[in-house]
mmCIF file of C-alpha atoms in Angstrom:
data_model
loop_
_atom_site.group_PDB
_atom_site.id
_atom_site.type_symbol
_atom_site.label_atom_id
_atom_site.label_comp_id
_atom_site.label_asym_id
_atom_site.label_seq_id
_atom_site.Cartn_x
_atom_site.Cartn_y
_atom_site.Cartn_z
ATOM 1 C CA UNK A 16 -9.697 11.351 -14.507
ATOM 2 C CA UNK A 17 -11.404 11.108 -17.884
ATOM 3 C CA UNK A 18 -12.307 7.476 -17.218
ATOM 4 C CA UNK A 19 -14.102 8.198 -13.935
ATOM 5 C CA UNK A 20 -17.706 9.172 -13.432
ATOM 6 C CA UNK A 21 -18.100 12.051 -10.971
ATOM 7 C CA UNK A 22 -19.612 9.852 -8.280
ATOM 8 C CA UNK A 23 -16.977 7.118 -8.697
ATOM 9 C CA UNK A 24 -14.136 9.613 -8.650
ATOM 10 C CA UNK A 25 -15.408 11.297 -5.506
ATOM 11 C CA UNK A 26 -15.755 7.936 -3.775
ATOM 12 C CA UNK A 27 -12.222 6.970 -4.787
ATOM 13 C CA UNK A 28 -10.701 10.183 -3.407
ATOM 14 C CA UNK A 29 -12.786 9.985 -0.238
ATOM 15 C CA UNK A 30 -11.428 6.481 0.332
ATOM 16 C CA UNK A 31 -7.848 7.763 0.068
ATOM 17 C CA UNK A 32 -8.579 10.630 2.456
ATOM 18 C CA UNK A 33 -10.112 8.166 4.913
ATOM 19 C CA UNK A 34 -6.968 6.036 4.861
ATOM 20 C CA UNK A 35 -4.796 9.093 5.419
ATOM 21 C CA UNK A 36 -6.842 10.190 8.399
ATOM 22 C CA UNK A 37 -6.710 6.684 9.862
ATOM 23 C CA UNK A 38 -2.908 6.584 9.605
ATOM 24 C CA UNK A 39 -2.355 10.239 10.633
ATOM 25 C CA UNK A 40 -5.333 11.216 12.838
ATOM 26 C CA UNK A 41 -3.679 14.383 14.190
ATOM 27 C CA UNK A 42 -2.249 15.645 10.898
ATOM 28 C CA UNK A 43 -3.089 18.808 9.008
ATOM 29 C CA UNK A 44 -2.928 18.702 5.225
ATOM 30 C CA UNK A 45 -1.906 21.030 2.434
ATOM 31 C CA UNK A 46 -2.563 19.695 -1.058
ATOM 32 C CA UNK A 47 -0.854 20.924 -4.215
ATOM 33 C CA UNK A 48 -2.702 20.087 -7.419
ATOM 34 C CA UNK A 49 -1.329 20.571 -10.938
ATOM 35 C CA UNK A 50 -4.317 21.096 -13.162
ATOM 36 C CA UNK A 51 -5.362 21.925 -16.693
ATOM 37 C CA UNK A 52 -7.281 25.170 -17.207
ATOM 38 C CA UNK A 53 -8.394 27.867 -14.825
ATOM 39 C CA UNK A 54 -11.539 26.409 -13.259
ATOM 40 C CA UNK A 55 -11.410 24.762 -9.840
ATOM 41 C CA UNK A 56 -10.553 21.108 -10.222
ATOM 42 C CA UNK A 57 -12.616 18.112 -9.227
ATOM 43 C CA UNK A 58 -10.173 17.023 -6.552
ATOM 44 C CA UNK A 59 -10.199 20.505 -5.011
ATOM 45 C CA UNK A 60 -13.976 20.263 -4.626
ATOM 46 C CA UNK A 61 -13.624 16.913 -2.856
ATOM 47 C CA UNK A 62 -10.756 17.845 -0.548
ATOM 48 C CA UNK A 63 -12.421 21.101 0.486
ATOM 49 C CA UNK A 64 -15.178 19.033 2.093
ATOM 50 C CA UNK A 65 -12.541 17.708 4.500
ATOM 51 C CA UNK A 66 -11.269 21.190 5.417
ATOM 52 C CA UNK A 67 -8.024 20.577 3.572
ATOM 53 C CA UNK A 68 -6.114 23.528 2.140
ATOM 54 C CA UNK A 69 -5.686 23.225 -1.634
ATOM 55 C CA UNK A 70 -3.316 25.249 -3.787
ATOM 56 C CA UNK A 71 -3.526 24.757 -7.537
ATOM 57 C CA UNK A 72 -0.852 25.353 -10.161
ATOM 58 C CA UNK A 73 -0.749 24.854 -13.935
ATOM 59 C CA UNK A 74 0.509 21.498 -15.176
ATOM 60 C CA UNK A 75 2.590 23.074 -17.928
ATOM 61 C CA UNK A 76 3.748 26.392 -19.377
ATOM 62 C CA UNK A 77 2.954 26.767 -23.061
ATOM 63 C CA UNK A 78 3.010 22.999 -23.433
ATOM 64 C CA UNK A 79 6.357 22.529 -21.659
ATOM 65 C CA UNK A 80 6.447 20.620 -18.303
ATOM 66 C CA UNK A 81 8.019 23.570 -16.504
ATOM 67 C CA UNK A 82 6.643 26.654 -14.787
ATOM 68 C CA UNK A 83 7.946 30.202 -14.585
ATOM 69 C CA UNK A 84 10.478 30.930 -11.869
ATOM 70 C CA UNK A 85 7.933 33.149 -10.114
ATOM 71 C CA UNK A 86 5.495 30.243 -9.859
ATOM 72 C CA UNK A 87 8.250 27.790 -8.851
ATOM 73 C CA UNK A 88 9.383 30.216 -6.148
ATOM 74 C CA UNK A 89 5.825 30.582 -4.826
ATOM 75 C CA UNK A 90 5.443 26.803 -4.694
ATOM 76 C CA UNK A 91 8.754 26.297 -2.871
ATOM 77 C CA UNK A 92 8.076 29.005 -0.313
ATOM 78 C CA UNK A 93 4.561 27.700 0.328
ATOM 79 C CA UNK A 94 5.722 24.112 0.771
ATOM 80 C CA UNK A 95 8.655 25.055 2.990
ATOM 81 C CA UNK A 96 6.531 27.333 5.155
ATOM 82 C CA UNK A 97 3.874 24.665 5.646
ATOM 83 C CA UNK A 98 6.284 21.851 6.501
ATOM 84 C CA UNK A 99 8.346 24.014 8.848
ATOM 85 C CA UNK A 100 5.325 24.579 11.126
ATOM 86 C CA UNK A 101 5.606 21.094 12.603
ATOM 87 C CA UNK A 102 5.741 17.387 11.935
ATOM 88 C CA UNK A 103 1.971 17.152 12.087
ATOM 89 C CA UNK A 104 1.764 19.111 8.827
ATOM 90 C CA UNK A 105 1.688 16.828 5.807
ATOM 91 C CA UNK A 106 1.996 17.814 2.170
ATOM 92 C CA UNK A 107 0.032 16.071 -0.576
ATOM 93 C CA UNK A 108 0.838 16.428 -4.266
ATOM 94 C CA UNK A 109 -1.586 15.496 -7.021
ATOM 95 C CA UNK A 110 -1.617 16.000 -10.775
ATOM 96 C CA UNK A 111 -4.385 15.696 -13.292
ATOM 97 C CA UNK A 112 -4.010 13.534 -16.360
ATOM 98 C CA UNK A 113 -0.799 14.381 -18.194
ATOM 99 C CA UNK A 114 0.711 16.269 -15.256
ATOM 100 C CA UNK A 115 3.201 13.645 -14.036
ATOM 101 C CA UNK A 116 6.280 15.386 -15.545
ATOM 102 C CA UNK A 117 5.555 18.698 -13.785
ATOM 103 C CA UNK A 118 4.744 16.953 -10.497
ATOM 104 C CA UNK A 119 8.045 15.065 -10.640
ATOM 105 C CA UNK A 120 9.971 18.258 -11.393
ATOM 106 C CA UNK A 121 8.305 20.308 -8.645
ATOM 107 C CA UNK A 122 8.804 17.566 -6.063
ATOM 108 C CA UNK A 123 12.497 17.361 -7.008
ATOM 109 C CA UNK A 124 12.759 21.132 -6.664
ATOM 110 C CA UNK A 125 11.178 21.038 -3.201
ATOM 111 C CA UNK A 126 13.483 18.265 -1.984
ATOM 112 C CA UNK A 127 16.536 20.191 -3.199
ATOM 113 C CA UNK A 128 15.200 23.473 -1.825
ATOM 114 C CA UNK A 129 14.773 21.911 1.630
ATOM 115 C CA UNK A 130 18.201 20.212 1.340
ATOM 116 C CA UNK A 131 16.668 16.784 1.836
ATOM 117 C CA UNK A 132 18.404 15.660 -1.354
ATOM 118 C CA UNK A 133 21.402 16.935 -3.282
ATOM 119 C CA UNK A 134 22.298 16.512 -6.921
ATOM 120 C CA UNK A 135 19.820 17.569 -9.569
ATOM 121 C CA UNK A 136 20.192 14.518 -11.811
ATOM 122 C CA UNK A 137 20.104 12.030 -8.926
ATOM 123 C CA UNK A 138 17.032 13.609 -7.351
ATOM 124 C CA UNK A 139 15.061 13.842 -10.582
ATOM 125 C CA UNK A 140 15.959 10.265 -11.556
ATOM 126 C CA UNK A 141 14.889 8.996 -8.142
ATOM 127 C CA UNK A 142 11.431 10.517 -8.562
ATOM 128 C CA UNK A 143 10.935 9.452 -12.167
ATOM 129 C CA UNK A 144 11.705 5.864 -11.137
ATOM 130 C CA UNK A 145 8.496 5.881 -9.089
ATOM 131 C CA UNK A 146 6.555 5.434 -12.338
ATOM 132 C CA UNK A 147 7.220 3.426 -15.510
ATOM 133 C CA UNK A 148 9.803 5.188 -17.676
ATOM 134 C CA UNK A 149 7.476 4.807 -20.665
ATOM 135 C CA UNK A 150 4.990 7.136 -18.987
ATOM 136 C CA UNK A 151 7.308 10.119 -19.398
ATOM 137 C CA UNK A 152 7.876 9.289 -23.064
ATOM 138 C CA UNK A 153 4.130 8.900 -23.586
ATOM 139 C CA UNK A 154 3.273 12.249 -21.972
ATOM 140 C CA UNK A 155 6.207 14.238 -23.403
ATOM 141 C CA UNK A 156 7.150 13.614 -27.039
ATOM 142 C CA UNK A 157 10.145 15.894 -26.429
ATOM 143 C CA UNK A 158 12.541 15.036 -23.619
ATOM 144 C CA UNK A 159 11.918 17.575 -20.793
ATOM 145 C CA UNK A 160 14.781 16.446 -18.539
ATOM 146 C CA UNK A 161 17.546 18.813 -19.822
ATOM 147 C CA UNK A 162 15.350 21.871 -19.224
ATOM 148 C CA UNK A 163 14.145 20.551 -15.873
ATOM 149 C CA UNK A 164 17.744 19.961 -14.767
ATOM 150 C CA UNK A 165 18.643 23.537 -15.712
ATOM 151 C CA UNK A 166 15.804 24.856 -13.550
ATOM 152 C CA UNK A 167 16.809 22.578 -10.689
ATOM 153 C CA UNK A 168 20.283 24.097 -10.871
ATOM 154 C CA UNK A 169 18.695 27.517 -10.331
ATOM 155 C CA UNK A 170 17.100 26.124 -7.160
ATOM 156 C CA UNK A 171 20.242 24.425 -5.826
ATOM 157 C CA UNK A 172 22.336 27.564 -6.391
ATOM 158 C CA UNK A 173 20.018 29.891 -4.501
ATOM 159 C CA UNK A 174 22.448 30.230 -1.571
ATOM 160 C CA UNK A 175 25.293 31.444 -3.788
ATOM 161 C CA UNK A 176 23.240 33.513 -6.212
ATOM 162 C CA UNK A 177 23.123 37.257 -5.671
ATOM 163 C CA UNK A 178 19.400 37.329 -6.500
ATOM 164 C CA UNK A 179 16.743 34.712 -5.900
ATOM 165 C CA UNK A 180 14.650 33.950 -7.779
ATOM 166 C CA UNK A 181 16.883 34.879 -10.732
ATOM 167 C CA UNK A 182 15.682 37.867 -12.691
ATOM 168 C CA UNK A 183 14.521 37.614 -16.276
ATOM 169 C CA UNK A 184 17.210 38.478 -18.768
ATOM 170 C CA UNK A 185 17.527 38.482 -22.520
ATOM 171 C CA UNK A 186 19.393 35.570 -24.099
ATOM 172 C CA UNK A 187 20.949 35.103 -27.524
ATOM 173 C CA UNK A 188 20.500 31.777 -29.266
ATOM 174 C CA UNK A 189 23.701 31.198 -31.208
ATOM 175 C CA UNK A 190 23.079 27.718 -32.561
ATOM 176 C CA UNK A 191 21.068 24.537 -32.230
ATOM 177 C CA UNK A 192 23.091 21.318 -32.451
ATOM 178 C CA UNK A 193 21.137 18.470 -34.008
ATOM 179 C CA UNK A 194 22.718 15.180 -32.984
ATOM 180 C CA UNK A 195 20.331 13.219 -35.155
ATOM 181 C CA UNK A 196 18.765 14.363 -38.404
ATOM 182 C CA UNK A 197 15.529 12.559 -39.260
ATOM 183 C CA UNK A 198 14.729 11.445 -42.793
ATOM 184 C CA UNK A 199 11.559 13.431 -43.373
ATOM 185 C CA UNK A 200 12.025 14.282 -47.041
ATOM 186 C CA UNK A 201 12.820 10.710 -48.186
ATOM 187 C CA UNK A 202 16.153 12.016 -49.390
ATOM 188 C CA UNK A 203 18.058 11.439 -46.161
ATOM 189 C CA UNK A 204 17.325 14.706 -44.366
ATOM 190 C CA UNK A 205 14.849 17.404 -43.416
ATOM 191 C CA UNK A 206 14.232 21.156 -43.399
ATOM 192 C CA UNK A 207 14.038 22.123 -39.710
ATOM 193 C CA UNK A 208 12.016 25.146 -38.654
ATOM 194 C CA UNK A 209 12.556 26.695 -35.228
ATOM 195 C CA UNK A 210 10.051 29.041 -33.629
ATOM 196 C CA UNK A 211 10.742 30.810 -30.359
ATOM 197 C CA UNK A 212 8.043 32.069 -28.015
ATOM 198 C CA UNK A 213 8.663 34.138 -24.924
ATOM 199 C CA UNK A 214 8.085 37.395 -23.140
ATOM 200 C CA UNK A 215 8.826 40.547 -25.059
ATOM 201 C CA UNK A 216 12.086 41.901 -23.538
ATOM 202 C CA UNK A 217 10.981 45.459 -24.368
ATOM 203 C CA UNK A 218 7.620 45.160 -22.563
ATOM 204 C CA UNK A 219 8.443 44.106 -19.018
ATOM 205 C CA UNK A 220 4.883 44.705 -17.813
ATOM 206 C CA UNK A 221 3.411 42.265 -20.340
ATOM 207 C CA UNK A 222 3.971 38.663 -19.218
ATOM 208 C CA UNK A 223 2.039 37.104 -22.104
ATOM 209 C CA UNK A 224 4.221 34.875 -24.336
ATOM 210 C CA UNK A 225 4.855 36.367 -27.772
ATOM 211 C CA UNK A 226 6.087 34.937 -31.052
ATOM 212 C CA UNK A 227 9.697 36.183 -31.119
ATOM 213 C CA UNK A 228 11.535 34.329 -33.852
ATOM 214 C CA UNK A 229 11.142 31.915 -36.745
ATOM 215 C CA UNK A 230 13.690 30.297 -39.025
ATOM 216 C CA UNK A 231 14.126 32.633 -42.027
ATOM 217 C CA UNK A 232 13.402 31.424 -45.512
ATOM 218 C CA UNK A 233 15.872 31.670 -48.381
ATOM 219 C CA UNK A 234 14.403 31.835 -51.872
ATOM 220 C CA UNK A 235 11.006 31.067 -50.361
ATOM 221 C CA UNK A 236 12.165 27.781 -48.833
ATOM 222 C CA UNK A 237 13.966 26.502 -45.758
ATOM 223 C CA UNK A 238 17.498 25.150 -45.769
ATOM 224 C CA UNK A 239 17.792 21.385 -46.141
ATOM 225 C CA UNK A 240 20.041 19.261 -43.899
ATOM 226 C CA UNK A 241 21.193 15.751 -44.777
ATOM 227 C CA UNK A 242 22.072 12.834 -42.542
ATOM 228 C CA UNK A 243 25.523 12.611 -44.115
ATOM 229 C CA UNK A 244 26.272 16.004 -42.527
ATOM 230 C CA UNK A 245 25.365 14.716 -39.083
ATOM 231 C CA UNK A 246 28.816 15.145 -37.577
ATOM 232 C CA UNK A 247 29.745 18.356 -39.298
ATOM 233 C CA UNK A 248 26.677 20.606 -39.456
ATOM 234 C CA UNK A 249 25.377 23.002 -36.896
ATOM 235 C CA UNK A 250 22.098 24.754 -37.456
ATOM 236 C CA UNK A 251 22.849 28.394 -36.685
ATOM 237 C CA UNK A 252 20.364 31.175 -36.127
ATOM 238 C CA UNK A 253 20.376 34.525 -34.444
ATOM 239 C CA UNK A 254 17.730 35.828 -32.042
ATOM 240 C CA UNK A 255 17.322 39.514 -31.368
#
Protein backbone atom coordinates (compact mmCIF):
# COMPACT_ATOMS: atom_id res chain seq x y z
CA UNK A 1 0.00 0.00 0.00
CA UNK A 2 2.85 2.40 0.68
CA UNK A 3 3.70 2.52 -3.03
CA UNK A 4 0.20 3.57 -4.11
CA UNK A 5 -1.21 7.05 -4.34
CA UNK A 6 -4.70 7.31 -2.85
CA UNK A 7 -6.37 7.75 -6.22
CA UNK A 8 -4.42 4.88 -7.83
CA UNK A 9 -5.12 2.56 -4.93
CA UNK A 10 -8.83 3.30 -4.98
CA UNK A 11 -8.97 2.67 -8.72
CA UNK A 12 -7.12 -0.63 -8.30
CA UNK A 13 -9.51 -1.89 -5.62
CA UNK A 14 -12.55 -0.69 -7.54
CA UNK A 15 -11.34 -2.70 -10.54
CA UNK A 16 -11.13 -5.85 -8.41
CA UNK A 17 -14.60 -5.26 -6.98
CA UNK A 18 -15.95 -4.78 -10.50
CA UNK A 19 -14.51 -8.13 -11.59
CA UNK A 20 -16.00 -9.84 -8.56
CA UNK A 21 -19.43 -8.42 -9.26
CA UNK A 22 -19.19 -9.47 -12.90
CA UNK A 23 -18.35 -13.06 -11.95
CA UNK A 24 -20.77 -13.24 -8.97
CA UNK A 25 -23.60 -10.76 -9.70
CA UNK A 26 -25.92 -12.16 -7.01
CA UNK A 27 -23.33 -12.53 -4.25
CA UNK A 28 -23.14 -10.76 -0.92
CA UNK A 29 -19.71 -10.02 0.50
CA UNK A 30 -18.09 -9.95 3.91
CA UNK A 31 -14.50 -8.70 3.92
CA UNK A 32 -11.97 -9.38 6.67
CA UNK A 33 -9.04 -6.98 6.72
CA UNK A 34 -5.91 -7.37 8.86
CA UNK A 35 -4.61 -3.89 9.45
CA UNK A 36 -1.99 -1.90 11.31
CA UNK A 37 -3.22 0.58 13.91
CA UNK A 38 -6.67 1.51 15.09
CA UNK A 39 -7.90 3.91 12.41
CA UNK A 40 -10.21 2.70 9.64
CA UNK A 41 -8.16 1.38 6.77
CA UNK A 42 -8.06 2.62 3.21
CA UNK A 43 -9.60 -0.53 1.81
CA UNK A 44 -12.48 -0.31 4.29
CA UNK A 45 -13.28 3.17 2.98
CA UNK A 46 -13.35 1.86 -0.59
CA UNK A 47 -15.38 -1.28 0.05
CA UNK A 48 -17.96 0.59 2.12
CA UNK A 49 -18.90 2.51 -1.03
CA UNK A 50 -20.07 -0.81 -2.48
CA UNK A 51 -22.21 -1.68 0.56
CA UNK A 52 -19.82 -4.44 1.54
CA UNK A 53 -19.53 -5.45 5.19
CA UNK A 54 -15.98 -5.00 6.50
CA UNK A 55 -14.59 -6.42 9.73
CA UNK A 56 -11.08 -5.40 10.70
CA UNK A 57 -8.60 -7.23 12.92
CA UNK A 58 -5.02 -6.51 13.97
CA UNK A 59 -2.27 -7.96 11.79
CA UNK A 60 -0.20 -9.03 14.78
CA UNK A 61 -0.17 -9.25 18.58
CA UNK A 62 2.82 -7.55 20.15
CA UNK A 63 4.79 -8.13 16.97
CA UNK A 64 3.92 -11.83 16.69
CA UNK A 65 1.77 -13.03 13.71
CA UNK A 66 -0.87 -14.49 16.01
CA UNK A 67 -3.93 -13.08 17.74
CA UNK A 68 -5.46 -13.80 21.13
CA UNK A 69 -7.81 -16.76 21.34
CA UNK A 70 -10.71 -14.38 21.99
CA UNK A 71 -10.04 -12.58 18.71
CA UNK A 72 -9.46 -15.86 16.83
CA UNK A 73 -12.75 -17.20 18.21
CA UNK A 74 -14.61 -14.05 17.13
CA UNK A 75 -13.15 -14.33 13.63
CA UNK A 76 -14.06 -18.02 13.30
CA UNK A 77 -17.61 -17.55 14.53
CA UNK A 78 -18.13 -14.55 12.25
CA UNK A 79 -16.80 -16.35 9.19
CA UNK A 80 -18.74 -19.54 9.88
CA UNK A 81 -21.97 -17.65 10.53
CA UNK A 82 -21.65 -15.66 7.31
CA UNK A 83 -20.83 -18.63 5.08
CA UNK A 84 -23.55 -20.82 6.60
CA UNK A 85 -26.27 -18.38 5.46
CA UNK A 86 -26.03 -19.57 1.87
CA UNK A 87 -23.81 -20.14 -1.13
CA UNK A 88 -24.41 -16.61 -2.33
CA UNK A 89 -22.39 -15.31 0.63
CA UNK A 90 -18.73 -14.88 -0.24
CA UNK A 91 -15.87 -14.14 2.13
CA UNK A 92 -12.97 -11.89 1.17
CA UNK A 93 -9.73 -11.72 3.12
CA UNK A 94 -7.24 -8.89 2.77
CA UNK A 95 -4.12 -7.87 4.67
CA UNK A 96 -2.17 -4.67 4.70
CA UNK A 97 1.55 -4.64 4.07
CA UNK A 98 3.30 -7.14 6.34
CA UNK A 99 0.09 -8.98 7.24
CA UNK A 100 0.52 -12.08 5.05
CA UNK A 101 1.56 -14.39 7.95
CA UNK A 102 -1.54 -13.58 10.02
CA UNK A 103 -3.83 -13.87 6.99
CA UNK A 104 -2.39 -17.30 6.19
CA UNK A 105 -2.82 -18.45 9.79
CA UNK A 106 -6.40 -17.18 10.13
CA UNK A 107 -7.43 -18.72 6.81
CA UNK A 108 -5.95 -22.06 7.92
CA UNK A 109 -7.85 -21.78 11.19
CA UNK A 110 -11.12 -21.12 9.36
CA UNK A 111 -10.66 -24.07 7.00
CA UNK A 112 -9.96 -26.38 9.94
CA UNK A 113 -12.80 -24.90 11.99
CA UNK A 114 -15.26 -25.58 9.15
CA UNK A 115 -13.75 -29.06 8.61
CA UNK A 116 -12.94 -28.27 4.99
CA UNK A 117 -9.36 -29.35 5.67
CA UNK A 118 -7.75 -31.55 8.30
CA UNK A 119 -4.20 -31.60 9.57
CA UNK A 120 -2.67 -28.42 10.92
CA UNK A 121 0.70 -28.74 9.18
CA UNK A 122 -0.80 -29.75 5.83
CA UNK A 123 -3.34 -26.93 5.85
CA UNK A 124 -0.87 -24.23 6.83
CA UNK A 125 1.68 -25.44 4.26
CA UNK A 126 -0.96 -25.44 1.54
CA UNK A 127 -1.77 -21.78 2.19
CA UNK A 128 1.83 -20.62 2.53
CA UNK A 129 2.58 -22.18 -0.86
CA UNK A 130 0.27 -19.60 -2.44
CA UNK A 131 3.06 -17.04 -2.05
CA UNK A 132 6.85 -17.24 -2.43
CA UNK A 133 8.40 -18.90 0.62
CA UNK A 134 10.87 -16.02 0.87
CA UNK A 135 8.00 -13.67 1.66
CA UNK A 136 7.42 -15.30 5.04
CA UNK A 137 11.13 -15.10 5.88
CA UNK A 138 11.20 -11.45 4.80
CA UNK A 139 8.19 -10.47 6.93
CA UNK A 140 9.03 -12.62 9.98
CA UNK A 141 12.68 -12.75 11.08
CA UNK A 142 11.60 -15.39 13.61
CA UNK A 143 9.83 -18.50 12.35
CA UNK A 144 6.12 -18.17 13.34
CA UNK A 145 5.04 -21.63 12.17
CA UNK A 146 5.57 -23.58 15.46
CA UNK A 147 3.38 -21.13 17.39
CA UNK A 148 0.79 -20.99 14.61
CA UNK A 149 0.60 -24.80 14.55
CA UNK A 150 0.03 -24.85 18.32
CA UNK A 151 -2.89 -22.44 17.94
CA UNK A 152 -4.29 -24.46 15.05
CA UNK A 153 -4.27 -27.49 17.33
CA UNK A 154 -6.47 -25.55 19.76
CA UNK A 155 -8.92 -25.01 16.89
CA UNK A 156 -8.90 -28.61 15.64
CA UNK A 157 -9.45 -29.97 19.17
CA UNK A 158 -12.48 -27.83 19.92
CA UNK A 159 -14.87 -30.80 19.68
CA UNK A 160 -13.00 -32.80 22.33
CA UNK A 161 -12.05 -29.91 24.60
CA UNK A 162 -14.17 -29.32 27.68
CA UNK A 163 -14.02 -25.55 27.14
CA UNK A 164 -13.81 -23.57 23.92
CA UNK A 165 -12.13 -21.24 23.46
CA UNK A 166 -9.57 -22.52 25.99
CA UNK A 167 -9.30 -20.42 29.11
CA UNK A 168 -6.18 -18.48 29.99
CA UNK A 169 -3.94 -20.32 32.40
CA UNK A 170 -0.55 -19.72 33.94
CA UNK A 171 2.39 -21.60 32.44
CA UNK A 172 5.87 -22.34 33.75
CA UNK A 173 8.79 -22.04 31.37
CA UNK A 174 11.24 -24.73 32.41
CA UNK A 175 13.86 -24.37 29.70
CA UNK A 176 14.64 -23.05 26.25
CA UNK A 177 16.54 -25.45 23.98
CA UNK A 178 18.86 -23.67 21.58
CA UNK A 179 19.61 -25.96 18.66
CA UNK A 180 22.03 -23.48 17.17
CA UNK A 181 24.19 -21.01 19.06
CA UNK A 182 25.25 -18.00 16.99
CA UNK A 183 28.75 -16.57 17.19
CA UNK A 184 27.94 -13.07 18.39
CA UNK A 185 30.90 -12.50 20.69
CA UNK A 186 33.58 -13.57 18.16
CA UNK A 187 34.58 -16.26 20.62
CA UNK A 188 32.25 -18.95 19.32
CA UNK A 189 29.13 -18.15 21.34
CA UNK A 190 26.75 -15.57 22.74
CA UNK A 191 25.01 -14.37 25.91
CA UNK A 192 21.29 -14.91 25.28
CA UNK A 193 18.74 -12.74 27.05
CA UNK A 194 15.10 -13.83 27.22
CA UNK A 195 12.29 -11.43 28.05
CA UNK A 196 8.72 -12.59 28.51
CA UNK A 197 5.69 -10.37 28.05
CA UNK A 198 2.14 -11.37 28.83
CA UNK A 199 -0.95 -10.71 30.88
CA UNK A 200 -0.49 -10.45 34.60
CA UNK A 201 -1.94 -13.71 36.02
CA UNK A 202 -2.91 -11.88 39.23
CA UNK A 203 -4.89 -9.14 37.42
CA UNK A 204 -7.46 -10.95 35.31
CA UNK A 205 -9.32 -7.74 34.48
CA UNK A 206 -6.24 -6.12 32.94
CA UNK A 207 -5.59 -7.51 29.45
CA UNK A 208 -2.64 -5.22 28.71
CA UNK A 209 0.63 -7.14 28.15
CA UNK A 210 3.13 -6.68 30.97
CA UNK A 211 6.85 -7.30 31.29
CA UNK A 212 6.91 -10.54 33.32
CA UNK A 213 10.42 -11.94 33.19
CA UNK A 214 13.98 -11.26 32.08
CA UNK A 215 17.09 -13.42 32.17
CA UNK A 216 18.81 -12.73 35.52
CA UNK A 217 22.32 -11.40 35.63
CA UNK A 218 25.14 -13.04 37.58
CA UNK A 219 27.95 -10.76 38.73
CA UNK A 220 26.43 -8.00 36.61
CA UNK A 221 26.67 -10.01 33.39
CA UNK A 222 24.76 -12.68 31.50
CA UNK A 223 25.88 -16.28 31.19
CA UNK A 224 27.88 -17.08 28.07
CA UNK A 225 27.15 -20.12 25.87
CA UNK A 226 29.62 -21.58 23.38
CA UNK A 227 29.03 -23.43 20.14
CA UNK A 228 31.04 -26.39 21.42
CA UNK A 229 28.27 -26.94 23.99
CA UNK A 230 25.63 -27.11 21.28
CA UNK A 231 24.62 -30.70 21.93
CA UNK A 232 24.90 -30.66 25.68
CA UNK A 233 23.61 -27.32 26.97
CA UNK A 234 20.10 -26.30 27.78
CA UNK A 235 19.35 -22.74 28.74
CA UNK A 236 17.20 -23.05 31.85
CA UNK A 237 15.13 -20.36 33.48
CA UNK A 238 12.18 -20.23 35.80
CA UNK A 239 9.09 -18.06 35.36
CA UNK A 240 6.83 -17.23 38.26
